[in-house]
Structure formats: C-alpha cells, structure tokens
mmCIF file of C-alpha atoms in Angstrom:
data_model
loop_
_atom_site.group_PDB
_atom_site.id
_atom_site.type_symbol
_atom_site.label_atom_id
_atom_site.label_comp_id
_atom_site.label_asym_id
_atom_site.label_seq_id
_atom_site.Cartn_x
_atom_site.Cartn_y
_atom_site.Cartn_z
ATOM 1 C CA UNK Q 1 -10.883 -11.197 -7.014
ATOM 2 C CA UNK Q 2 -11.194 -7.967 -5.138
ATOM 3 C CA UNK Q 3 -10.913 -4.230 -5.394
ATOM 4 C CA UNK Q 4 -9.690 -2.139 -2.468
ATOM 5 C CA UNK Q 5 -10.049 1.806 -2.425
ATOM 6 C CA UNK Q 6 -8.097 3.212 0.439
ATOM 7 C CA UNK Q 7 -5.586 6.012 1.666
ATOM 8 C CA UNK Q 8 -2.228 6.699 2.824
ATOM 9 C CA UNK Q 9 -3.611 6.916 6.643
ATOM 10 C CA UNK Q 10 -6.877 7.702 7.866
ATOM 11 C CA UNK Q 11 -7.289 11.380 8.984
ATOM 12 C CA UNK Q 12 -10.369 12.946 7.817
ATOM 13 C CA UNK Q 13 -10.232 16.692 6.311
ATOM 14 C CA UNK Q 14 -12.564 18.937 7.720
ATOM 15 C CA UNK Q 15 -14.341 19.654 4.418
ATOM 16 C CA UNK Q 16 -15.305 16.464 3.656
ATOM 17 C CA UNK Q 17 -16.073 15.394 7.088
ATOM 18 C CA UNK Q 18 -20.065 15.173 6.288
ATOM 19 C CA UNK Q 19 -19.412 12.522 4.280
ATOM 20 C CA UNK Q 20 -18.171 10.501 7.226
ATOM 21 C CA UNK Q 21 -20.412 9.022 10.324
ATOM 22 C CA UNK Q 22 -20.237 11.431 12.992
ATOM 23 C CA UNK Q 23 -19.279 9.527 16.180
ATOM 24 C CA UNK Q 24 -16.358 7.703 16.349
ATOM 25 C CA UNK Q 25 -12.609 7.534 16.319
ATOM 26 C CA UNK Q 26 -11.470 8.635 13.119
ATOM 27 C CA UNK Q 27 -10.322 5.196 12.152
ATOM 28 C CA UNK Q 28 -13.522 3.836 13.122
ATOM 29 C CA UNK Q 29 -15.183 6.848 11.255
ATOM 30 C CA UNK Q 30 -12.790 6.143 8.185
ATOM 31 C CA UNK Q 31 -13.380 2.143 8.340
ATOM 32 C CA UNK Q 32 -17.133 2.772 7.279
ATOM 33 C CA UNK Q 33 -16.718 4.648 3.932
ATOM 34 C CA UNK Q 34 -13.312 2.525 2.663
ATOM 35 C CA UNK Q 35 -12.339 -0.862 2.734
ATOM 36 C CA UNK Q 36 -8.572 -0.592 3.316
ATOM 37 C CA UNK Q 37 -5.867 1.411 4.531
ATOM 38 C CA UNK Q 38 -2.396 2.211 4.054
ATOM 39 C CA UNK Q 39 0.071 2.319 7.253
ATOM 40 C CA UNK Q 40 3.088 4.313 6.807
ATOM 41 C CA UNK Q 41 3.613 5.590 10.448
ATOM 42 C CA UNK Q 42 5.374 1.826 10.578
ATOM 43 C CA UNK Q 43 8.190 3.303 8.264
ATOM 44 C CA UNK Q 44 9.096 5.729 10.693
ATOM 45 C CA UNK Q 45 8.298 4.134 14.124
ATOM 46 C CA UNK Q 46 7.681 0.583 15.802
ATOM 47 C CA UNK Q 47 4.178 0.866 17.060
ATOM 48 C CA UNK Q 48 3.056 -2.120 19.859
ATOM 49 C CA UNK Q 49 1.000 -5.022 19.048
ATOM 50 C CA UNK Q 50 -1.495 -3.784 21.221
ATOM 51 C CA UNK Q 51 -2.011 -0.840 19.148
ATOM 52 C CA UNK Q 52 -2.522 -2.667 15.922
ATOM 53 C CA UNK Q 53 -4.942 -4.858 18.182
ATOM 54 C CA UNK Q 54 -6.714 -1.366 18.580
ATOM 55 C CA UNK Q 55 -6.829 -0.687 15.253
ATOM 56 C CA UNK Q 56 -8.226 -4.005 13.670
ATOM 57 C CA UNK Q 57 -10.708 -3.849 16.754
ATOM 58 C CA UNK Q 58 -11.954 -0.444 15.128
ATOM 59 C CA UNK Q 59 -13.281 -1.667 11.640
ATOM 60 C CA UNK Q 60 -15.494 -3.803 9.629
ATOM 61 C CA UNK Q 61 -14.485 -7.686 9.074
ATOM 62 C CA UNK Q 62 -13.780 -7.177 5.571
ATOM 63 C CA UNK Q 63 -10.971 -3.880 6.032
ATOM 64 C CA UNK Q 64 -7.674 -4.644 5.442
ATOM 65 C CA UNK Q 65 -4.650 -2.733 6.492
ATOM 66 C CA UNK Q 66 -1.424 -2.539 4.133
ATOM 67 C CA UNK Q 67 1.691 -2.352 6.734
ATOM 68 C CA UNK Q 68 4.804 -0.429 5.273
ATOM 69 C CA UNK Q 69 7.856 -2.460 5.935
ATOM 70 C CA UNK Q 70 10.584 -0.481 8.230
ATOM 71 C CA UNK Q 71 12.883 1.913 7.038
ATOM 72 C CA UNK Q 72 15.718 0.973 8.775
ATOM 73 C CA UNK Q 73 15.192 -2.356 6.764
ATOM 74 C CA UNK Q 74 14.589 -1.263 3.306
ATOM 75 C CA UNK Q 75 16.738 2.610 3.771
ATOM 76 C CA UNK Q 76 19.713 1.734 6.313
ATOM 77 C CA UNK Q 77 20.395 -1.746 6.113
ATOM 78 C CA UNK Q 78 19.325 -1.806 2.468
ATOM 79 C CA UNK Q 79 17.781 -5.737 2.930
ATOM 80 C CA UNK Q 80 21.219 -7.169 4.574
ATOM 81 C CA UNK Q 81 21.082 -8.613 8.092
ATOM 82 C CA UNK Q 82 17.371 -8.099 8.834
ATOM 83 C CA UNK Q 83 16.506 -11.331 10.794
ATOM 84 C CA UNK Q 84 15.445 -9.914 13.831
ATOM 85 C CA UNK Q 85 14.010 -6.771 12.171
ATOM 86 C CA UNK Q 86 11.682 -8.489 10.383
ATOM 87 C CA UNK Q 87 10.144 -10.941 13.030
ATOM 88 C CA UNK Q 88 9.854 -7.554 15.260
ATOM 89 C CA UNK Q 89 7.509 -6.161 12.774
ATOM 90 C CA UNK Q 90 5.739 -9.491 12.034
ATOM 91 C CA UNK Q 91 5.055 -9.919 15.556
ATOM 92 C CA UNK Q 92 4.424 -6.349 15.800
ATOM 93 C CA UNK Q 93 1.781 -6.235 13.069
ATOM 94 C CA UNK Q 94 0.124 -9.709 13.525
ATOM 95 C CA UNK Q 95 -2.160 -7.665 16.122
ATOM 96 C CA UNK Q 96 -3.803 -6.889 13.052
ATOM 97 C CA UNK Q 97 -4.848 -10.802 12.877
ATOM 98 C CA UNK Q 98 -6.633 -11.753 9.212
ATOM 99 C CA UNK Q 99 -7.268 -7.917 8.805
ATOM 100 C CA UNK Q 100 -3.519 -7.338 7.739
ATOM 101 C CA UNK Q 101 -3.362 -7.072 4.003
ATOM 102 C CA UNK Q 102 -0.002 -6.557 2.026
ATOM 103 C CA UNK Q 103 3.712 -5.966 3.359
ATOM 104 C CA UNK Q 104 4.551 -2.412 1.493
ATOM 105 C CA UNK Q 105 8.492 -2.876 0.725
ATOM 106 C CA UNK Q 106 9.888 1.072 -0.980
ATOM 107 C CA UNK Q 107 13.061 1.580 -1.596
ATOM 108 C CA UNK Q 108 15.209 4.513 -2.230
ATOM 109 C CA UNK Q 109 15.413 5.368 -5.540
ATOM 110 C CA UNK Q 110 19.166 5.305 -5.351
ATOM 111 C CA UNK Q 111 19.276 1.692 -4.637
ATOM 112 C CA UNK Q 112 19.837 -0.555 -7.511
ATOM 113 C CA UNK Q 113 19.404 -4.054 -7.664
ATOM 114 C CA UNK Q 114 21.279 -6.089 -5.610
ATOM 115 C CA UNK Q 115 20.971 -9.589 -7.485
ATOM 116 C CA UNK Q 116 21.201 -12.480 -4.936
ATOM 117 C CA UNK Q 117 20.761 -10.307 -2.160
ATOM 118 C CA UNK Q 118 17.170 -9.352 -3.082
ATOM 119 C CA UNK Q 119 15.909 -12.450 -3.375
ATOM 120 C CA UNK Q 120 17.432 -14.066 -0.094
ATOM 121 C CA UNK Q 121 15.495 -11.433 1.813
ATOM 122 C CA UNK Q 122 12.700 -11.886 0.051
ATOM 123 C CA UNK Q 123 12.736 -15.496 1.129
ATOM 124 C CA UNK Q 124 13.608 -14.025 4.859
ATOM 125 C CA UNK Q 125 10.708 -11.837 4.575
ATOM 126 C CA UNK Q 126 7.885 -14.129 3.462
ATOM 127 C CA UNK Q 127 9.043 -17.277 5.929
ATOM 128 C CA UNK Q 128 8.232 -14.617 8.437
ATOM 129 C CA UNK Q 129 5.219 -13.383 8.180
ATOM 130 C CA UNK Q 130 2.207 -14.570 6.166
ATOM 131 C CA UNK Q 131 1.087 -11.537 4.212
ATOM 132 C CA UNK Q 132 1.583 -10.403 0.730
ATOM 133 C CA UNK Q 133 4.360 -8.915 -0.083
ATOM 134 C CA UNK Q 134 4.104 -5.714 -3.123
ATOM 135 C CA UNK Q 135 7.521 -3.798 -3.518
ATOM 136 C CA UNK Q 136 7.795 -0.571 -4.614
ATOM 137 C CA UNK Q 137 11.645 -0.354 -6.351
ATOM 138 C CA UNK Q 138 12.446 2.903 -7.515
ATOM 139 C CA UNK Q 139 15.915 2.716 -9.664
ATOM 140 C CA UNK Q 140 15.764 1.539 -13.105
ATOM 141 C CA UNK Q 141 17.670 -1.512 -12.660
ATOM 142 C CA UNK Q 142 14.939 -3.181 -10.803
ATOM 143 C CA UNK Q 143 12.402 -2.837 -13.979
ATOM 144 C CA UNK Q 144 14.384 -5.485 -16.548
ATOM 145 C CA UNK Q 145 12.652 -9.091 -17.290
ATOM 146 C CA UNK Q 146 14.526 -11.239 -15.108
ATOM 147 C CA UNK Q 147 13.844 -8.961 -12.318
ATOM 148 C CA UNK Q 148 10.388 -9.190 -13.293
ATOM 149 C CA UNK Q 149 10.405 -13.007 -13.258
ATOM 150 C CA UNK Q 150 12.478 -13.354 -10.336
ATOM 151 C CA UNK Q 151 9.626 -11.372 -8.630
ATOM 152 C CA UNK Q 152 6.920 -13.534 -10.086
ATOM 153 C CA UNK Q 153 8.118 -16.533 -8.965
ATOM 154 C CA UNK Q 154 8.276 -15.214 -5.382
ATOM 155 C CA UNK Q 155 4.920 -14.319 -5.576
ATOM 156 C CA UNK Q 156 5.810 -10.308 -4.832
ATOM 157 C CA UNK Q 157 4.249 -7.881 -6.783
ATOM 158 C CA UNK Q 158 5.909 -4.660 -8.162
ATOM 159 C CA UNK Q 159 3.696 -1.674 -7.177
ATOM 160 C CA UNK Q 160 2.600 0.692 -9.755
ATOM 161 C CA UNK Q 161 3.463 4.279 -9.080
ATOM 162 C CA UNK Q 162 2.212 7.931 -10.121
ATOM 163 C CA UNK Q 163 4.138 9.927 -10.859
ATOM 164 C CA UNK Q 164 6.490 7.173 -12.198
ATOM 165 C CA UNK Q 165 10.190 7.750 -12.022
ATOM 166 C CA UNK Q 166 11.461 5.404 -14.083
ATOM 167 C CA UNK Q 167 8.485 5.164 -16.636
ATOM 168 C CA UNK Q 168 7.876 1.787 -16.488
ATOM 169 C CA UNK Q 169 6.973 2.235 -12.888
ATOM 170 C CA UNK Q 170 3.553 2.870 -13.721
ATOM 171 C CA UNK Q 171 2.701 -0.224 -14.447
ATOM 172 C CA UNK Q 172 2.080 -3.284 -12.506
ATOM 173 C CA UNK Q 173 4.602 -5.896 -12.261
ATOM 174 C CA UNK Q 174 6.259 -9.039 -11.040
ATOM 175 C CA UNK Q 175 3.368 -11.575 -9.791
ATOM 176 C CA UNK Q 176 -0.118 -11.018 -11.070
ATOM 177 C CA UNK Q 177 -2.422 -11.966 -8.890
ATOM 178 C CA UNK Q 178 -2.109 -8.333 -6.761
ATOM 179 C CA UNK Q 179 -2.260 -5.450 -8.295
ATOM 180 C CA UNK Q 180 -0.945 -2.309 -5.909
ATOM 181 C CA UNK Q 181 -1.014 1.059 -7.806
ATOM 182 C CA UNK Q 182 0.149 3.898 -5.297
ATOM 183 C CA UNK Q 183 -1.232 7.832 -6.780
ATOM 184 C CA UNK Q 184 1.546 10.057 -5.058
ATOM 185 C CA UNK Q 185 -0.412 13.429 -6.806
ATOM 186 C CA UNK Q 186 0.634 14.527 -10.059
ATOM 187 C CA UNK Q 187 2.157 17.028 -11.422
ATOM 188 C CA UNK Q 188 2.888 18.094 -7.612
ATOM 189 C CA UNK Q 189 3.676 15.025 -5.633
ATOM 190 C CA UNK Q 190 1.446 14.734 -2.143
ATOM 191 C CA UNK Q 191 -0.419 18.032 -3.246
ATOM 192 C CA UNK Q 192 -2.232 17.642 -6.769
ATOM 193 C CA UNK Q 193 -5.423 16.429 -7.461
ATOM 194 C CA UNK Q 194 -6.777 13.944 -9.939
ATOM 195 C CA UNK Q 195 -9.308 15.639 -12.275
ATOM 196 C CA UNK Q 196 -12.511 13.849 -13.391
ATOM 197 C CA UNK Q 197 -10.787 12.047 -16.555
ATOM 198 C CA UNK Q 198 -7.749 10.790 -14.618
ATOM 199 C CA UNK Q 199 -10.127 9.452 -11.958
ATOM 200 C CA UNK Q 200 -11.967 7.693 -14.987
ATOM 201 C CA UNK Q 201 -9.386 6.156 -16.893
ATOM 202 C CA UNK Q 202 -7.478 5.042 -13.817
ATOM 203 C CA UNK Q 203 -11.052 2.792 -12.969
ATOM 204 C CA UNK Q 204 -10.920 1.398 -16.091
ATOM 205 C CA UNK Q 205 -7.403 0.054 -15.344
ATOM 206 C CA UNK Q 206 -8.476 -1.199 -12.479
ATOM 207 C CA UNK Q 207 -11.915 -3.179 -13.538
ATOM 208 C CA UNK Q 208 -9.155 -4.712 -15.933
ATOM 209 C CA UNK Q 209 -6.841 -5.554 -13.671
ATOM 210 C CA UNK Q 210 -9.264 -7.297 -11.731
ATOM 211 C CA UNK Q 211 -11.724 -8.935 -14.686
ATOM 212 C CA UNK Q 212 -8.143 -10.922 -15.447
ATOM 213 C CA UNK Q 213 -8.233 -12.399 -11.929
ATOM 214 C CA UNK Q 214 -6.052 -10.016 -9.887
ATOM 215 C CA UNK Q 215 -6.969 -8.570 -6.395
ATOM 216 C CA UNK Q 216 -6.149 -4.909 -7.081
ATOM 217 C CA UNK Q 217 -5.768 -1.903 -4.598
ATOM 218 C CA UNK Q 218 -5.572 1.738 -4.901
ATOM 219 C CA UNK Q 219 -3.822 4.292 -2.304
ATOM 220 C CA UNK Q 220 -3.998 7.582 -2.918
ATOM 221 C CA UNK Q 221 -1.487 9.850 -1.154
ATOM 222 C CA UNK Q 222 -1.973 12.919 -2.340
ATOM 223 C CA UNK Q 223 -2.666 14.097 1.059
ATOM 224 C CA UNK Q 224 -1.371 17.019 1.775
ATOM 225 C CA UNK Q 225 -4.654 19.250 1.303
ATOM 226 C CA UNK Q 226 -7.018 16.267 1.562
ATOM 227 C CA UNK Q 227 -7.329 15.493 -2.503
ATOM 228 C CA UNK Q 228 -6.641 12.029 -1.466
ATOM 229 C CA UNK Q 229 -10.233 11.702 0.437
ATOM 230 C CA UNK Q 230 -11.980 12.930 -2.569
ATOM 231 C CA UNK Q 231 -10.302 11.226 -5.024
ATOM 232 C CA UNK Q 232 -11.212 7.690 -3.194
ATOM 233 C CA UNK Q 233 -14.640 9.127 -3.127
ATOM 234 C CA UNK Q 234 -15.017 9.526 -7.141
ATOM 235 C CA UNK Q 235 -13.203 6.469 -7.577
ATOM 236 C CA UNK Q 236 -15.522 4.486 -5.618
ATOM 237 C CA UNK Q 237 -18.096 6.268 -7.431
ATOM 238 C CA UNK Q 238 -16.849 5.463 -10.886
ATOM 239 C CA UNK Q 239 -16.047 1.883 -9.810
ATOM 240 C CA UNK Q 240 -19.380 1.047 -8.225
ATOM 241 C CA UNK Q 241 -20.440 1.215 -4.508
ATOM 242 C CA UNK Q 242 -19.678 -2.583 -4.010
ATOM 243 C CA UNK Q 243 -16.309 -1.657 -4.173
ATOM 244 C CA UNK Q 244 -16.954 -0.275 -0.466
ATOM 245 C CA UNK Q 245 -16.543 -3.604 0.705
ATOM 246 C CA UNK Q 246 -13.961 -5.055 -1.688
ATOM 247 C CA UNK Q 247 -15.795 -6.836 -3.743
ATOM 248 C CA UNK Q 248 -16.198 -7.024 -7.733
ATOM 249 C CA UNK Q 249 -19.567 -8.413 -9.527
#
C-alpha cells in the first residue's frame, strides 16, 4: 500500500518557492518535494511522446504521473467510438514508461449513466493501456449499487471529490484497492484553502484508507492562488515525511 500527495500540475508559487530546490526545471524542482502529479493539460491538448519522455526523465524513480483522459473522449464523444482515441493517448502517454500512474476519466456532470455503453468502453479503455483507471462521474445516476459493483468488478475506482456535487461523491467508490480523492477548494472551487482541521481530518481518512490495504492519492487543485502547494505541504506534514516517497510504515 501507498500514499501519494501531489497537485493538479506542477507550477511553483512564488511565495512558497523557498521551500523548493533552487536549480532546476520546475518539474524537476516539484519532483523533489512530492511524489506524484496530476496531468490535466492532456484534457485539453495531445502532447508528443517525446514530451512525456521529458517529463518522466525529470523526476525521482518512485514519482508517478496521473494522465487525464481526453476530453473529446469523455465531453464530445461521451465514451462512443473512441478506438483510435484511446490508443493515441496510450501511445502518447506510455513515454511516461512505469512512472505513469492512474488514467483520470471526468465526466460532465450532465452525463448520466449510459448502462452498457459504460462498461464496453471501459473494457476498450483498459485492453489499451495498462494503467489504472479512477473515474470521476459527476451526475447522480452514476452513484447507485450496481454502478458501484459494475465498477468494482472492472477494477476502476470512483474518485472522491470536494466539493461533492452529488453528496455521495465524496466518498470513495467502485474498486478498493485505489483510493483517488480530488480537493477542488471549498467553499470557492479552485480558490479556497483548507484550514488546519480540514487538512487533519482529511489525513486521517487517508491513513484509513490505506491501513485497509488501498493505495490512496490526494490532488489538490485549489490552485488558483497557490493554496494547493501549501495544503500538500501540511498534509505531508500531518501524514508523516515518508509519505514524500509514497510509502506507508
């Protein structure tokens, strides 16, 4: 079992930059104080293998990278017909060799559960590439028990979400042995910052999580005014520094 600490992306605000080695790239920079990542440029754009080459190049052997699965996959063609999308990416990302971590699947919270469909791309998705695959649904149809069991016999895990819209989003799901928990900010989404108590009883959760045998990670991305950085920081510090490295005693 492990515990990851990470953030959506690694740029490093300026007022915590001390608390970073000072010669680097920022990803290599970033690499040294965290143990894992989470891509979302890969939502918006393609980016080469060559580039992801780059990347895993730039950190320690025991950082993992999170890759967020295409939009035009999970927003525009909503799962259906995504053969050749999805070996792009998995060729795409496999630059990141055994440093690529879990396939990030969100979709729009207006899309409700398909039935069938969602599990034939499922089985698409995972004879493609060999990653884990966590899935962040975000209508309420997705969170009822045969969903839940349909999910945990593929192996996918349903992320756990703050602020979580519907409620039950905020807790883990679908196959234990991964536990993804995504902190968007709360009350104001990207922007807020978790206070000393939140930060507590959220490394609680995870020490559970991960004393019942799951691999657990945590992405902030609150990151509009760097709260993200600092809330990794004091969650690594209330966790314990071998957390750094991804690793539980």
């Amino acid at each position: 079992m492990s515990i990851r600490v990470g953030i959506a992306g690694w740029s490093i605000p300026s007022a915590l930059a001390k608390q970073f080695p000072s010669v680097g790239t920022h990803l290599e920079r970033y690499g040294a104080r965290f143990s894992a990542v989470e891509i979302n440029s890969s939502f918006y754009r393609p980016h080469r293998r060559t580039t992801y080459e780059r990347w895993a190049a730039s950190v320690p052997h025991e950082f993992r990278f999170s890759v967020k699965l295409p939009r035009t996959i999970t927003h525009e063609r909503r799962l259906i017909d995504c053969g050749a999308l999805i070996e792009r990416f998995a060729e795409e990302t496999s630059g990141l060799g055994d440093k690529r971590g879990p396939v990030l699947v969100q979709l729009p919270p207006s899309f409700a559960y398909p039935g069938d469909a969602a599990e034939r791309f499922i089985d698409e998705l995972k004879a493609t590439i060999t990653a884990a695959v966590v899935l962040e649904p975000r209508h309420a149809s997705w969170f009822q028990p045969e969903v839940d069991r349909m999910l945990g016999g593929q192996r996918v895990s349903r992320v756990a979400a703050d602020p979580a819209k519907p409620l039950l989003a905020a807790q883990p799901g679908g196959w234990s042995g991964l536990a993804y928990l995504r902190l968007h900010g709360s009350p104001r989404i990207y922007e807020s910052t978790y206070g000393t108590e939140a930060i507590e009883a959220h490394a609680k959760a995870v020490a559970s999580l991960a004393t019942r045998g799951a691999d657990v990670w945590t992405i902030y991305d609150n990151t509009t005014y760097g709260a993200a950085t600092q809330n990794a920081f004091q969650l690594l510090e209330a966790l314990g520094s071998n957390t750094q490295l991804g690793d539980i005693s």
